[in-house]
XYZ file of C-alpha atoms in Angstrom:
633
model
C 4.461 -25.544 12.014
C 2.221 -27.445 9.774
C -1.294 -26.756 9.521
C -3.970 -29.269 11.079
C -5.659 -31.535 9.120
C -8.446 -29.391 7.431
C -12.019 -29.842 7.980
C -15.692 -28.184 6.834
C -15.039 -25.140 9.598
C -12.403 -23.579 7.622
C -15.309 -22.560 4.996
C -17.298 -19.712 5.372
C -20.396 -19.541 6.255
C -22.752 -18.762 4.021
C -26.487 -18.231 4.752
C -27.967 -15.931 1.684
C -28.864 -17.497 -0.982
C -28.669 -15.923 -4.826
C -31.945 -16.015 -5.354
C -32.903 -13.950 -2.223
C -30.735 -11.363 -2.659
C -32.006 -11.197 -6.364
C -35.344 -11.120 -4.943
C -34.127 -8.034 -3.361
C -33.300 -6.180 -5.966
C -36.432 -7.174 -8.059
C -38.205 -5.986 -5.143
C -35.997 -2.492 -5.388
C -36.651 -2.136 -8.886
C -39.959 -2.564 -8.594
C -41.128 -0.135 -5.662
C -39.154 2.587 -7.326
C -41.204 1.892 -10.699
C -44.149 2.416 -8.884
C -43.077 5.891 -7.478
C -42.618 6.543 -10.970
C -45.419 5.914 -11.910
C -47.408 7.384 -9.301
C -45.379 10.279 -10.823
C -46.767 10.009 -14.320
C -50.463 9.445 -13.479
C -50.111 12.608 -11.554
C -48.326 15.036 -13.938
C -51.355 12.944 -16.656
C -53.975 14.239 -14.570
C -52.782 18.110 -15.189
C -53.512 17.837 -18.461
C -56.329 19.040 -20.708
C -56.814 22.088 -17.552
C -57.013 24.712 -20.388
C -58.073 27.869 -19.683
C -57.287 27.157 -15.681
C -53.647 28.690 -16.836
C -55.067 31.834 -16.980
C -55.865 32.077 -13.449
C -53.516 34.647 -11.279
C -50.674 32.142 -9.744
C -51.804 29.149 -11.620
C -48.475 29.130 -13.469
C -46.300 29.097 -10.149
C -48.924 26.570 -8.838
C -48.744 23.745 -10.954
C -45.056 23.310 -11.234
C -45.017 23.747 -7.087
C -47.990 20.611 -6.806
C -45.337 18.436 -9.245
C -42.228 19.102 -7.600
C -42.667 16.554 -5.075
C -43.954 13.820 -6.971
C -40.863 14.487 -9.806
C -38.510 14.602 -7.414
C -39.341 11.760 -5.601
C -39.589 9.719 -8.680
C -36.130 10.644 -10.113
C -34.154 10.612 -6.598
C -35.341 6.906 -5.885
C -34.968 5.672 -9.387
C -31.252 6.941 -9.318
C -31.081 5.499 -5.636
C -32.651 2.165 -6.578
C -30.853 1.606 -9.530
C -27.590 2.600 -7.930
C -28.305 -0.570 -4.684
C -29.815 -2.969 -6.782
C -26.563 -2.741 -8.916
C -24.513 -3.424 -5.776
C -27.303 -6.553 -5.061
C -27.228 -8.192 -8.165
C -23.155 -7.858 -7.937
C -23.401 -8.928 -4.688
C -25.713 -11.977 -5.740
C -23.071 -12.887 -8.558
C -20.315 -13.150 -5.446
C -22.756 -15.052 -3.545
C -22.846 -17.773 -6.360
C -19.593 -17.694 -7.168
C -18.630 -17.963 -3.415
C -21.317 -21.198 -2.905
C -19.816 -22.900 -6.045
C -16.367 -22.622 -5.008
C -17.548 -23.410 -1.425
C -18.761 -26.720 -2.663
C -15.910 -27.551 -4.752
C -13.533 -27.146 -1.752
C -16.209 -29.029 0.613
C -15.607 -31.826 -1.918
C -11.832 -32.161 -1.773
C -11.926 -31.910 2.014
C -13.842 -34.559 2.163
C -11.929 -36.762 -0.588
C -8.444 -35.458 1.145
C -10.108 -36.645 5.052
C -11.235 -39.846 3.241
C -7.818 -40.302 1.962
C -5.825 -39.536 5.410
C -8.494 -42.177 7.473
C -7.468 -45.155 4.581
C -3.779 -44.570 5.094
C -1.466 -46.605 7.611
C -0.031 -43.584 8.993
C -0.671 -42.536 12.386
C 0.302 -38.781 12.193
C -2.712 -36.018 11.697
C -1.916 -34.852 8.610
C 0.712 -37.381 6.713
C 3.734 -36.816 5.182
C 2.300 -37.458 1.936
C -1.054 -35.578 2.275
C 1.099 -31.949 4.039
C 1.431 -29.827 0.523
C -2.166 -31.051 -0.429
C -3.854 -29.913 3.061
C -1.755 -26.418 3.132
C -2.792 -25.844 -0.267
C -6.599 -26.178 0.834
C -6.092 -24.277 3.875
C -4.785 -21.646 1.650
C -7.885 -21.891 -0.778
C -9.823 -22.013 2.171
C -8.679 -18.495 3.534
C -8.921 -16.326 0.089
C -12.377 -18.007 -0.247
C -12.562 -16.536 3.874
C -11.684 -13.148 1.955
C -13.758 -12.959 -0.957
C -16.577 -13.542 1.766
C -15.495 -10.899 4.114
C -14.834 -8.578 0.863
C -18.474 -9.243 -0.607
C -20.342 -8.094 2.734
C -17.888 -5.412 3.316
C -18.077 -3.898 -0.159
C -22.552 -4.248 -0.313
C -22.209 -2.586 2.870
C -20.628 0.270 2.223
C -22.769 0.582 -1.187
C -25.537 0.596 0.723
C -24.442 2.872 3.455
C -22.677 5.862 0.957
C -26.868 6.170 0.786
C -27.555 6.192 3.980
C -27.930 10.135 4.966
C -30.751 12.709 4.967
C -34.166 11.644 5.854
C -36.547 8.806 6.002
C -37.959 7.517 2.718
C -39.969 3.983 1.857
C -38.163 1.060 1.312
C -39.174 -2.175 0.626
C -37.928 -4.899 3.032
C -35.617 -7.063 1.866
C -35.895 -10.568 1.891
C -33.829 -13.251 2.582
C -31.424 -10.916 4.423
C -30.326 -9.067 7.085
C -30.192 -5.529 4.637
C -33.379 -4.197 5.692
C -32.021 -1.640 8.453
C -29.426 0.294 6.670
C -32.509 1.796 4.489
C -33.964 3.111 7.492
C -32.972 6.622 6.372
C -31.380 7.424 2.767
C -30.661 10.437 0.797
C -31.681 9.260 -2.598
C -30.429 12.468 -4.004
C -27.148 11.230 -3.110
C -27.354 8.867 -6.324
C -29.556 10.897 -8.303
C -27.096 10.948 -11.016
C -26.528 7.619 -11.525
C -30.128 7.105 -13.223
C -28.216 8.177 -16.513
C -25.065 6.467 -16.734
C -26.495 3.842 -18.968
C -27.478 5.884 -21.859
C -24.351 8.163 -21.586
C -22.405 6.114 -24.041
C -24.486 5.833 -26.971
C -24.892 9.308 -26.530
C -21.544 10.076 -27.147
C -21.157 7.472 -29.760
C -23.605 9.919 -31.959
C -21.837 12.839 -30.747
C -18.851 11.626 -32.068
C -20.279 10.794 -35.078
C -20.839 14.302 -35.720
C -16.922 15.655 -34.929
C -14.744 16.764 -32.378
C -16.299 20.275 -31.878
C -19.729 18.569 -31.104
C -17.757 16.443 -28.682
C -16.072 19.723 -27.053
C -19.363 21.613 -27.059
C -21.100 19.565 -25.063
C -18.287 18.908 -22.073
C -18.396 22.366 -22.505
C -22.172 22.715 -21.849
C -22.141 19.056 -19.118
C -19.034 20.100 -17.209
C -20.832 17.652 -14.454
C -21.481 15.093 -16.964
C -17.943 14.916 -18.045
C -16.873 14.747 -14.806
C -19.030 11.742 -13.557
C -17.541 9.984 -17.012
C -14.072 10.299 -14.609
C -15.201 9.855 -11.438
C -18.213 6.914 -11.962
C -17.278 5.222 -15.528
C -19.620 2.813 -17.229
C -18.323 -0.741 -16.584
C -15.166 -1.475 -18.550
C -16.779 -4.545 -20.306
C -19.245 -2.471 -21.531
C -17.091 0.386 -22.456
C -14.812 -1.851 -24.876
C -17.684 -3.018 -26.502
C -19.026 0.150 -27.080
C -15.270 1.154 -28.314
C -15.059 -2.273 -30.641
C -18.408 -0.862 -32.575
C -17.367 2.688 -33.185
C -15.548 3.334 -36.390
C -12.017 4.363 -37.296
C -13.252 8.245 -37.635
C -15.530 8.088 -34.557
C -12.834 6.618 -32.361
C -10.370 9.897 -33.567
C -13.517 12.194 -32.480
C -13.505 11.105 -28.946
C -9.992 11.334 -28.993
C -9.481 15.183 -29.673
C -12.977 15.895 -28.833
C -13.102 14.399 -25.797
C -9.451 13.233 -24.576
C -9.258 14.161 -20.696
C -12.360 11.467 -20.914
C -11.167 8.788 -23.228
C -7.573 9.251 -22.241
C -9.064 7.442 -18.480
C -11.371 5.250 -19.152
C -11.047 1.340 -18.786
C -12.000 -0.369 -22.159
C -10.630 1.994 -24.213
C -7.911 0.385 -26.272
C -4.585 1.885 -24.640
C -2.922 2.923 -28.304
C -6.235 5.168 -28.251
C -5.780 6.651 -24.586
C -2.206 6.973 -25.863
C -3.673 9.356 -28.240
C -6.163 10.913 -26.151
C -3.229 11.397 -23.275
C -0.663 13.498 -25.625
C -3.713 15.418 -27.109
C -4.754 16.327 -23.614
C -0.992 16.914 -22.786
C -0.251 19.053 -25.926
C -3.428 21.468 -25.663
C -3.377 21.964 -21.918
C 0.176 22.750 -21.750
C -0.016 25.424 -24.487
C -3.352 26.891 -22.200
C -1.002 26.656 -19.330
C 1.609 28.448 -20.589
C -0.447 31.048 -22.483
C -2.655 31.963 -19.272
C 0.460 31.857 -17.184
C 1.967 34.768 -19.463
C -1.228 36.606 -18.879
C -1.065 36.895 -15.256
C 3.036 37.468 -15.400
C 2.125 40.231 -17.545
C -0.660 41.518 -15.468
C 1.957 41.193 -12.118
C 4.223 43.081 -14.543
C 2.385 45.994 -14.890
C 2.059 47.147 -11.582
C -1.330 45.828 -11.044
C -1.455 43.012 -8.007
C -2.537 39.811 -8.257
C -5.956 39.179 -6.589
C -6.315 35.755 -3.943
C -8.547 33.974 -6.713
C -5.463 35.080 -9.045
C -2.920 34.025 -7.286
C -4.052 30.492 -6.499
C -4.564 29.853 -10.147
C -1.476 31.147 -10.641
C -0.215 28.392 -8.387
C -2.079 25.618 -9.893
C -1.197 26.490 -13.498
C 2.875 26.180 -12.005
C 1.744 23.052 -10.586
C 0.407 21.775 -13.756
C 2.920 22.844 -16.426
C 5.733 21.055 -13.979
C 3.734 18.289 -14.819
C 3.122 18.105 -18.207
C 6.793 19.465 -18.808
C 7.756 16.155 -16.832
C 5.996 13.883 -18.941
C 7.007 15.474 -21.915
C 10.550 14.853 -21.661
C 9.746 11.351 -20.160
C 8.059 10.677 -23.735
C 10.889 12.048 -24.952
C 12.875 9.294 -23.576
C 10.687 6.709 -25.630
C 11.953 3.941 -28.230
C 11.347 1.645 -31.010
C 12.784 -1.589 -28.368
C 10.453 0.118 -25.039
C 7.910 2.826 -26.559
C 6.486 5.228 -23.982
C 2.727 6.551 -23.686
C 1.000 8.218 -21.095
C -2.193 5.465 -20.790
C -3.355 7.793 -17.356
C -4.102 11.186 -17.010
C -5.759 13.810 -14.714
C -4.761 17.161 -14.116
C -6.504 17.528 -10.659
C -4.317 18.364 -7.260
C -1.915 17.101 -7.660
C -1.578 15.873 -11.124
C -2.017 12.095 -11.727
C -0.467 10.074 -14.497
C 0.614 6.264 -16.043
C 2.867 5.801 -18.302
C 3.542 2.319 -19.872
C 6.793 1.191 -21.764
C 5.591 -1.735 -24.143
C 2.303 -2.244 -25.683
C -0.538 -3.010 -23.326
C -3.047 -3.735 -26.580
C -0.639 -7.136 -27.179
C 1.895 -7.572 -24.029
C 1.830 -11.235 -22.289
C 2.584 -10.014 -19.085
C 1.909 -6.773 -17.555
C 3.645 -5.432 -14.259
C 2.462 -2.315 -12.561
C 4.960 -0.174 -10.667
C 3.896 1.703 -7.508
C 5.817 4.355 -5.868
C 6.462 5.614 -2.696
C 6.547 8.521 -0.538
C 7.528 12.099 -1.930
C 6.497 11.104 -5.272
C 5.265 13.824 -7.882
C 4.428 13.747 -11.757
C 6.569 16.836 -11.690
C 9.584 15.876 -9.853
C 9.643 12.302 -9.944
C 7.651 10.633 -12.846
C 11.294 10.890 -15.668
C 13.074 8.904 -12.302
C 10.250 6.333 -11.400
C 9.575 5.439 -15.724
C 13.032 4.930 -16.279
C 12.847 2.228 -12.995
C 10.063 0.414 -14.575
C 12.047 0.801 -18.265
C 15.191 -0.908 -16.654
C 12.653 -3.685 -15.053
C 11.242 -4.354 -18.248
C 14.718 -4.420 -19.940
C 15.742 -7.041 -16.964
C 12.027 -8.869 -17.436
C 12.892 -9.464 -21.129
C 16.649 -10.819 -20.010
C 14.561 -12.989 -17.613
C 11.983 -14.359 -20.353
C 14.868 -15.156 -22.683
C 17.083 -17.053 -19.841
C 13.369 -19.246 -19.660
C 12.409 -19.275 -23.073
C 9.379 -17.780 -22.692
C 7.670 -14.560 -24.693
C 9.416 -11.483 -24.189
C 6.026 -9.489 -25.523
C 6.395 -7.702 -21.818
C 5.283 -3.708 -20.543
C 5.759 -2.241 -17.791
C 4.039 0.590 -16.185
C 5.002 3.770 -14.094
C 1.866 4.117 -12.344
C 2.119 7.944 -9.954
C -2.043 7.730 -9.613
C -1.951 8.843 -6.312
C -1.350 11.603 -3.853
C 1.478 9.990 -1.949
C 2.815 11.260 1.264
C 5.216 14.367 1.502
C 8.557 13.537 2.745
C 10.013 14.787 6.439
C 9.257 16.638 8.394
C 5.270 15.366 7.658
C 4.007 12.954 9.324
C 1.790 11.481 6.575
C 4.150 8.246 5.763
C 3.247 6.811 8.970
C -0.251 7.333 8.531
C -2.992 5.069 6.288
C -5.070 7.825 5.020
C -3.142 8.130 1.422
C -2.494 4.813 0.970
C -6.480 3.988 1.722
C -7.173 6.429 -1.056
C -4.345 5.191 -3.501
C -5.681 1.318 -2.881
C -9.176 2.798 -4.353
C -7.670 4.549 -7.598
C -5.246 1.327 -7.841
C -7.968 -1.221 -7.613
C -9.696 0.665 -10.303
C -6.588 0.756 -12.715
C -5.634 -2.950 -11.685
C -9.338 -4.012 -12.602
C -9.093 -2.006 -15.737
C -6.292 -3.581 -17.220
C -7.622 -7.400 -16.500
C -11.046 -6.475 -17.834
C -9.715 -4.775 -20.894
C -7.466 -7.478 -21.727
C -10.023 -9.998 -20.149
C -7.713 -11.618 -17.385
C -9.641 -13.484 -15.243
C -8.477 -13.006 -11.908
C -5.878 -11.224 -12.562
C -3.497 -13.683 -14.167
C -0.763 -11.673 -16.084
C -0.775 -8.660 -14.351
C 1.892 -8.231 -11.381
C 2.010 -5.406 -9.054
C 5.991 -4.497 -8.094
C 5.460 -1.495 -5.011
C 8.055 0.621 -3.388
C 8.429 1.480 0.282
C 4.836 3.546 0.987
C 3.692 1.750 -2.797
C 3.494 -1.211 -0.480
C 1.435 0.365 1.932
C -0.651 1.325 -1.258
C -0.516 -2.061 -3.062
C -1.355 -4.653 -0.487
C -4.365 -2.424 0.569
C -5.776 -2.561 -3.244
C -4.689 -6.350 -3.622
C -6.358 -7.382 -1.101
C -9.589 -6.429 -3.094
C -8.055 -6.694 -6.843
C -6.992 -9.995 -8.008
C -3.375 -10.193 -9.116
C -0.728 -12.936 -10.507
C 2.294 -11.725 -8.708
C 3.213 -9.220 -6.277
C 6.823 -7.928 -5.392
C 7.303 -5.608 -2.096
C 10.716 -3.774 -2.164
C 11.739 -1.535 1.275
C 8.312 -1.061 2.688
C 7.209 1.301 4.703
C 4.864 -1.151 6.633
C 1.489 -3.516 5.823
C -1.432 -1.763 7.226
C -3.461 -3.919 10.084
C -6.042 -4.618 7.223
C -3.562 -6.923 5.726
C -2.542 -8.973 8.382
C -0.551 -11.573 6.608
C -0.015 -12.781 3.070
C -3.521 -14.886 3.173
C -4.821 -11.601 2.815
C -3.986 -10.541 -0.784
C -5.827 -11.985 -3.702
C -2.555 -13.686 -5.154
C -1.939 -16.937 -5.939
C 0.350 -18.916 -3.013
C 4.141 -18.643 -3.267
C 3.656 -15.505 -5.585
C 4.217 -13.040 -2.731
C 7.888 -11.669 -2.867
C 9.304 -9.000 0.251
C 12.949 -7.424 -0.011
C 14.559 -4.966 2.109
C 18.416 -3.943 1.662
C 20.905 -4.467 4.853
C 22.101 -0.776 4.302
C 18.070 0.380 3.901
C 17.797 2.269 7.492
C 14.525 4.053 6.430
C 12.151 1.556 5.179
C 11.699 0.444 9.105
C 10.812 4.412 10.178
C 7.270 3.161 7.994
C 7.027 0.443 10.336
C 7.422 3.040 13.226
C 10.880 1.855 14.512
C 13.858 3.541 13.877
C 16.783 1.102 14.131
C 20.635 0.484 13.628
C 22.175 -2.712 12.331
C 23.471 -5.196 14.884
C 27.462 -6.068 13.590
C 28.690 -9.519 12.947
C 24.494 -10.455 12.758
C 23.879 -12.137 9.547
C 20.671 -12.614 7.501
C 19.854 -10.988 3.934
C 16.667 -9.267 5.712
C 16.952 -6.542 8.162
C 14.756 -8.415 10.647
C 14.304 -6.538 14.172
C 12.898 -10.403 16.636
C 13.408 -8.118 20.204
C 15.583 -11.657 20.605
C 19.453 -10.430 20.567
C 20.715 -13.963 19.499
C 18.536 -14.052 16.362
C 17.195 -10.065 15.956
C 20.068 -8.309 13.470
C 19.259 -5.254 14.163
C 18.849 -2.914 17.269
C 15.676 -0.830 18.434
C 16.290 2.456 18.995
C 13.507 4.607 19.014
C 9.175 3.767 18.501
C 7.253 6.114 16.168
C 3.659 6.079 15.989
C 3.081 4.138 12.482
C -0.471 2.913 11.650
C 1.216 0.018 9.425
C 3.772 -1.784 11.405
C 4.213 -5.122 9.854
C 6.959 -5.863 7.737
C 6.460 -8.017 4.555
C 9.701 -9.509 5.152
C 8.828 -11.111 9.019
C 8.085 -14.849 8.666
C 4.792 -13.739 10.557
C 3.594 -11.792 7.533
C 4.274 -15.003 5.078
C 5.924 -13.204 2.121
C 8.648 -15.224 0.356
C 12.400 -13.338 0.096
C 15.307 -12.535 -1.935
C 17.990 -10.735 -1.404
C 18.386 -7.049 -1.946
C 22.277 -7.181 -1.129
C 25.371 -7.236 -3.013
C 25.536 -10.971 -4.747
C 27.040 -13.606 -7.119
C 24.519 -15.343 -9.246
C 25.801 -17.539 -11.839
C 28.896 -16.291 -12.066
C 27.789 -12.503 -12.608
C 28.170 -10.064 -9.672
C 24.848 -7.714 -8.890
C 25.515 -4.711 -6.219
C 22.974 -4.197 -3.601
C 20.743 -1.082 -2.589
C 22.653 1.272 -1.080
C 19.731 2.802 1.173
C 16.292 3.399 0.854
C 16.155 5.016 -2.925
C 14.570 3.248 -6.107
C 16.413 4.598 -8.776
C 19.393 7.181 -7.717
C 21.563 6.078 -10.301
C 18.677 6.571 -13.127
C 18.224 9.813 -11.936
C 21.699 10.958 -11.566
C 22.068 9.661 -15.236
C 18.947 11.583 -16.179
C 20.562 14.383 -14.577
C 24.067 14.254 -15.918
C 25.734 13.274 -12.553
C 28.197 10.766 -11.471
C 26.659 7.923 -9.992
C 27.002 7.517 -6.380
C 24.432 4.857 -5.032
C 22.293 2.376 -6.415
C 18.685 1.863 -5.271
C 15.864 -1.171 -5.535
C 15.456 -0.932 -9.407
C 18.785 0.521 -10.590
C 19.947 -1.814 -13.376
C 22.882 -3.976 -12.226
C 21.079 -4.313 -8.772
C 20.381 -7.760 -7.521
C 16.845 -6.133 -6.274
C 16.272 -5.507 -9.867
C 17.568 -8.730 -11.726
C 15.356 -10.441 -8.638
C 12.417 -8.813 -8.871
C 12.008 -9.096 -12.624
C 11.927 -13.469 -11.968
C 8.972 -12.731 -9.353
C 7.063 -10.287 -11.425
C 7.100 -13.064 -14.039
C 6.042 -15.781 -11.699
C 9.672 -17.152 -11.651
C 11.668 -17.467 -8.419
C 14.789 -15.469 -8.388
C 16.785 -18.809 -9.047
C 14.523 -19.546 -12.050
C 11.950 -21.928 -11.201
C 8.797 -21.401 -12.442
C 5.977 -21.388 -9.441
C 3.089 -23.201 -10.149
């Protein structure tokens, strides 16, 4: 049913105003400045006590009287920095927000205008429908950003709020004030440094690799933080753009489980930093893994602290042995380099086929449930190698650049397959959405996409789970959902991901009887029911398929439901121009890759097999094509 004729109510509402939250941070800045210098005028009036350090206890005394004041000073500096950084951001959204409020306010008001002149006597006319759906549209992702801008200062504002009561100033303008009723400043203590941390290792480098190694070596926390709270990426590829050839190889070796991560690095250079990291901790691997089989060998018992590193280091050496041969795999026509890598629990990793430095589109593959570096990363890289293969058929059928990559992005700790429970849960796929986001926002930034145009996100059955969670914060061009596993409440319908109307693709195969388990209904397909969707309407003239059992998902709706919004193709066996595509056979992405990889006959075909119609479809809508070709605006 068409929408109603839009009007001024579909906008947010938007009471703060730039400069009061500015005014707010000012206001942060400047208490904490204070405490800091109430700090130094009292460590200034210590001085010049002489001979008073002779006294018995005068030693222990002094450094006692400053603790407080030192403390103090550094924990709300860190603190203050770390909130006003989430105000000014949240200031930027607030402008950007009002100007794009008023620009839509504007064509309302022409499009009303327009509608009241005309002779027609309907609502919304004929002529006016595709202009007033495409503002209600606008209308809702500008809804979104909103929400997202509160939502994401709030929770900036609350990871401080713990421990006990400290000064604040009040905020103006706002309704911020309360959530600094009680903050644990040495929460963000660390964050005070962040902005000098790069310079510092731009003289580091200048010095070698060893000086590099010495001092992760001596900042194990510091090194860490560079991983886990990175300096912006904009600032980071500046920083990169002004080191020199010889510099730029330092932080490589020197420092490559760093570099190897971090957004604004050019990717030929994590590349580097990525096969460095995988070439000297495999050999450590391997060499400390001999020690302990020898130790076990000689009759002597592995300790509990022994044995769980032994673990770990069979844990890690699966995985670096799995991207090792999936390098292997690499060519001149689709290159292959790790661009991701962490060697926590469970190993992370990216790999990208193409170059990410120069490609004109980039599409980011996300995987499902069960998925490991070790045992699935050779499978899930050669799914996004035959998309970009397809991708490039695509580009040449339109005549557009075939300067494409694709990425095999495992960066999360998916769930484990039955008899867990975890798929039907949104824990993992709240935690992927964060690491996603981050690696999304890195690859616009460091190829400076605005808004995400040129990247497209293609997820598999949980990877949708995953991927609609981080879209709906990170700004994408298109987005492809194949078999999922279910869109969590927090996405309630296609309004809700930052990309671009009509761009939203859902596909589920007829013979797919596992995708729906996700959704928490386990089902059987209704005979002589047609449809290329496995769509479950409780109706039994329209439903083809029957319920058969409930399971208790947190992420019930399917992608493919006209009630989500998603646009479809099909995933079933088809004639397209003359050329015959099979369809999934079940729930798999890539059987047939991996019983090549392995050797094996080929018995099934899954979601990006090549010769799939999943696969030839999906590579149109991950270029912003429809499956028949048309290019969506």
């Amino acid at each position: 049913m068409s929408a109603g004729l839009i009007d001024e109510s579909a906008l947010p509402t938007v009471t703060s105003s730039n400069a009061a939250v500015s005014d707010s941070a000012t206001a942060l800045r400047s208490s904490t400045a204070q405490v800091q210098q109430a700090a130094g005028d009292a460590q200034s009036s210590w001085s010049g006590i002489g001979g008073a350090l002779s006294s018995p206890g005068a030693t222990d005394a002094i450094p006692d009287a400053m603790h407080g004041a030192t403390e103090k000073s550094r924990d709300l500096a860190a603190a203050g920095s770390a909130v006003a950084t989430a105000l000014d951001a949240f200031a930027d959204e607030v402008t950007a927000v009002r100007r794009t409020r008023r620009s839509l306010s504007a064509d309302i008001e022409e499009l009303r205008a327009r509608v009241a002149s005309s002779d027609s006597d309907e609502a919304v006319p004929a002529e006016f429908r595709a202009l007033n759906e495409d503002l209600h549209e606008r209308a809702r992702r500008l809804r979104t950003r909103w929400r997202t801008a509160q939502d994401d200062l709030s929770q900036a504002i609350r990871a401080q709020v713990r421990g006990g009561p400290q000064l604040f100033p009040t905020l103006s303008g706002n309704t911020l004030a309360a959530p600094f009723a009680r903050v644990d400043f040495g929460a963000a203590a660390l964050a005070f440094g962040d902005a000098a941390r790069l310079p510092v290792l731009a003289r580091l480098a200048a010095k070698g690799p060893d000086a590099l190694r010495k001092w992760a070596a001596d900042h194990p926390d510091e090194a860490q933080r560079m991983l886990e709270h990175p300096p912006s990426t904009v600032d980071v590829k500046s920083w990169w753009s002004g080191l020199d050839a010889d510099e730029r190889t330092a932080l490589v070796t020197g420092l490559s489980m760093v570099v190897g991560n971090l957004n604004g690095v050019l990717y030929a250079d994590r590349a580097r930093a990525n096969r460095h990291t995988l070439d000297t901790e495999l050999k450590k691997a391997r060499a400390r893994h001999r020690n302990l089989i020898a130790k076990a060998s000689l009759g002597t018992p592995l300790n509990p602290i022994e044995r769980a590193e032994f673990d770990r280091l069979l844990e890690r050496m699966d995985a670096l042995e799995a991207l090792n041969r999936t390098l292997l795999a690499s060519t001149a026509a689709a290159p292959r380099t790790i661009v991701s890598l962490t060697l926590g629990h469970p190993p992370l990793a990216a790999v990208a086929i193409g170059d990410l430095d120069t490609a004109r589109n980039i599409t980011v593959n996300v995987p499902g449930m069960g998925n490991t570096v070790a045992d699935s990363m050779e499978g899930w890289t050669g799914g996004a190698d035959n998309l970009l293969g397809e991708q490039r058929r695509a580009a040449a059928r339109q005549g557009a650049d075939q300067n494409l990559a694709t990425i095999a992005w495992m960066g999360y700790d998916t769930p484990d397959m039955p008899p867990s429970i975890d798929v039907l849960s949104s824990t993992k796929a709240s935690a992927g959405a964060q690491n996603l986001s981050r690696f999304l926002s890195g690859v616009s930034d460091s190829r400076g996409w605005d808004g995400g145009s040129h990247l497209s996100v293609v997820a598999h059955s949980y990877g949708t789970t995953t991927a609609t969670l981080a879209v709906a914060k990170t700004p994408v061009a298109n987005l492809t959902l194949l078999a999922s596993a279910g869109i969590d409440p927090h996405v309630p319908d296609v309004h809700a991901v930052d990309v671009p109307r009509g761009h939203v693709w859902a596909s589920q195969s007829k013979k797919d009887l596992i995708a729906n388990i996700g959704r928490g209904a386990v089902e059987l397909p209704r005979l002589g029911f047609g449809g290329e969707q496995p769509i479950n309407t409780a109706n039994p003239f329209t439903s083809n398929r029957t319920f058969v059992l409930a399971l208790p998902s947190a992420h019930t709706l399917n992608p493919s439901d006209p009630a989500w919004g998603a646009r479809t193709f099909s995933s079933n066996d088809v004639n397209i121009g003359g050329e015959s595509y099979v369809g999934s056979d079940g729930h798999g992405a890539t059987p047939a890759t991996e019983a090549a990889l392995a050797n094996k006959s080929v018995t099934a075909y899954g979601y990006l097999d090549v010769g799939t119609s999943s696969l030839r479809n999906t590579a149109y809508t991950s270029l912003g094509y429809t499956p028949a070709g048309k290019k969506i605006p």
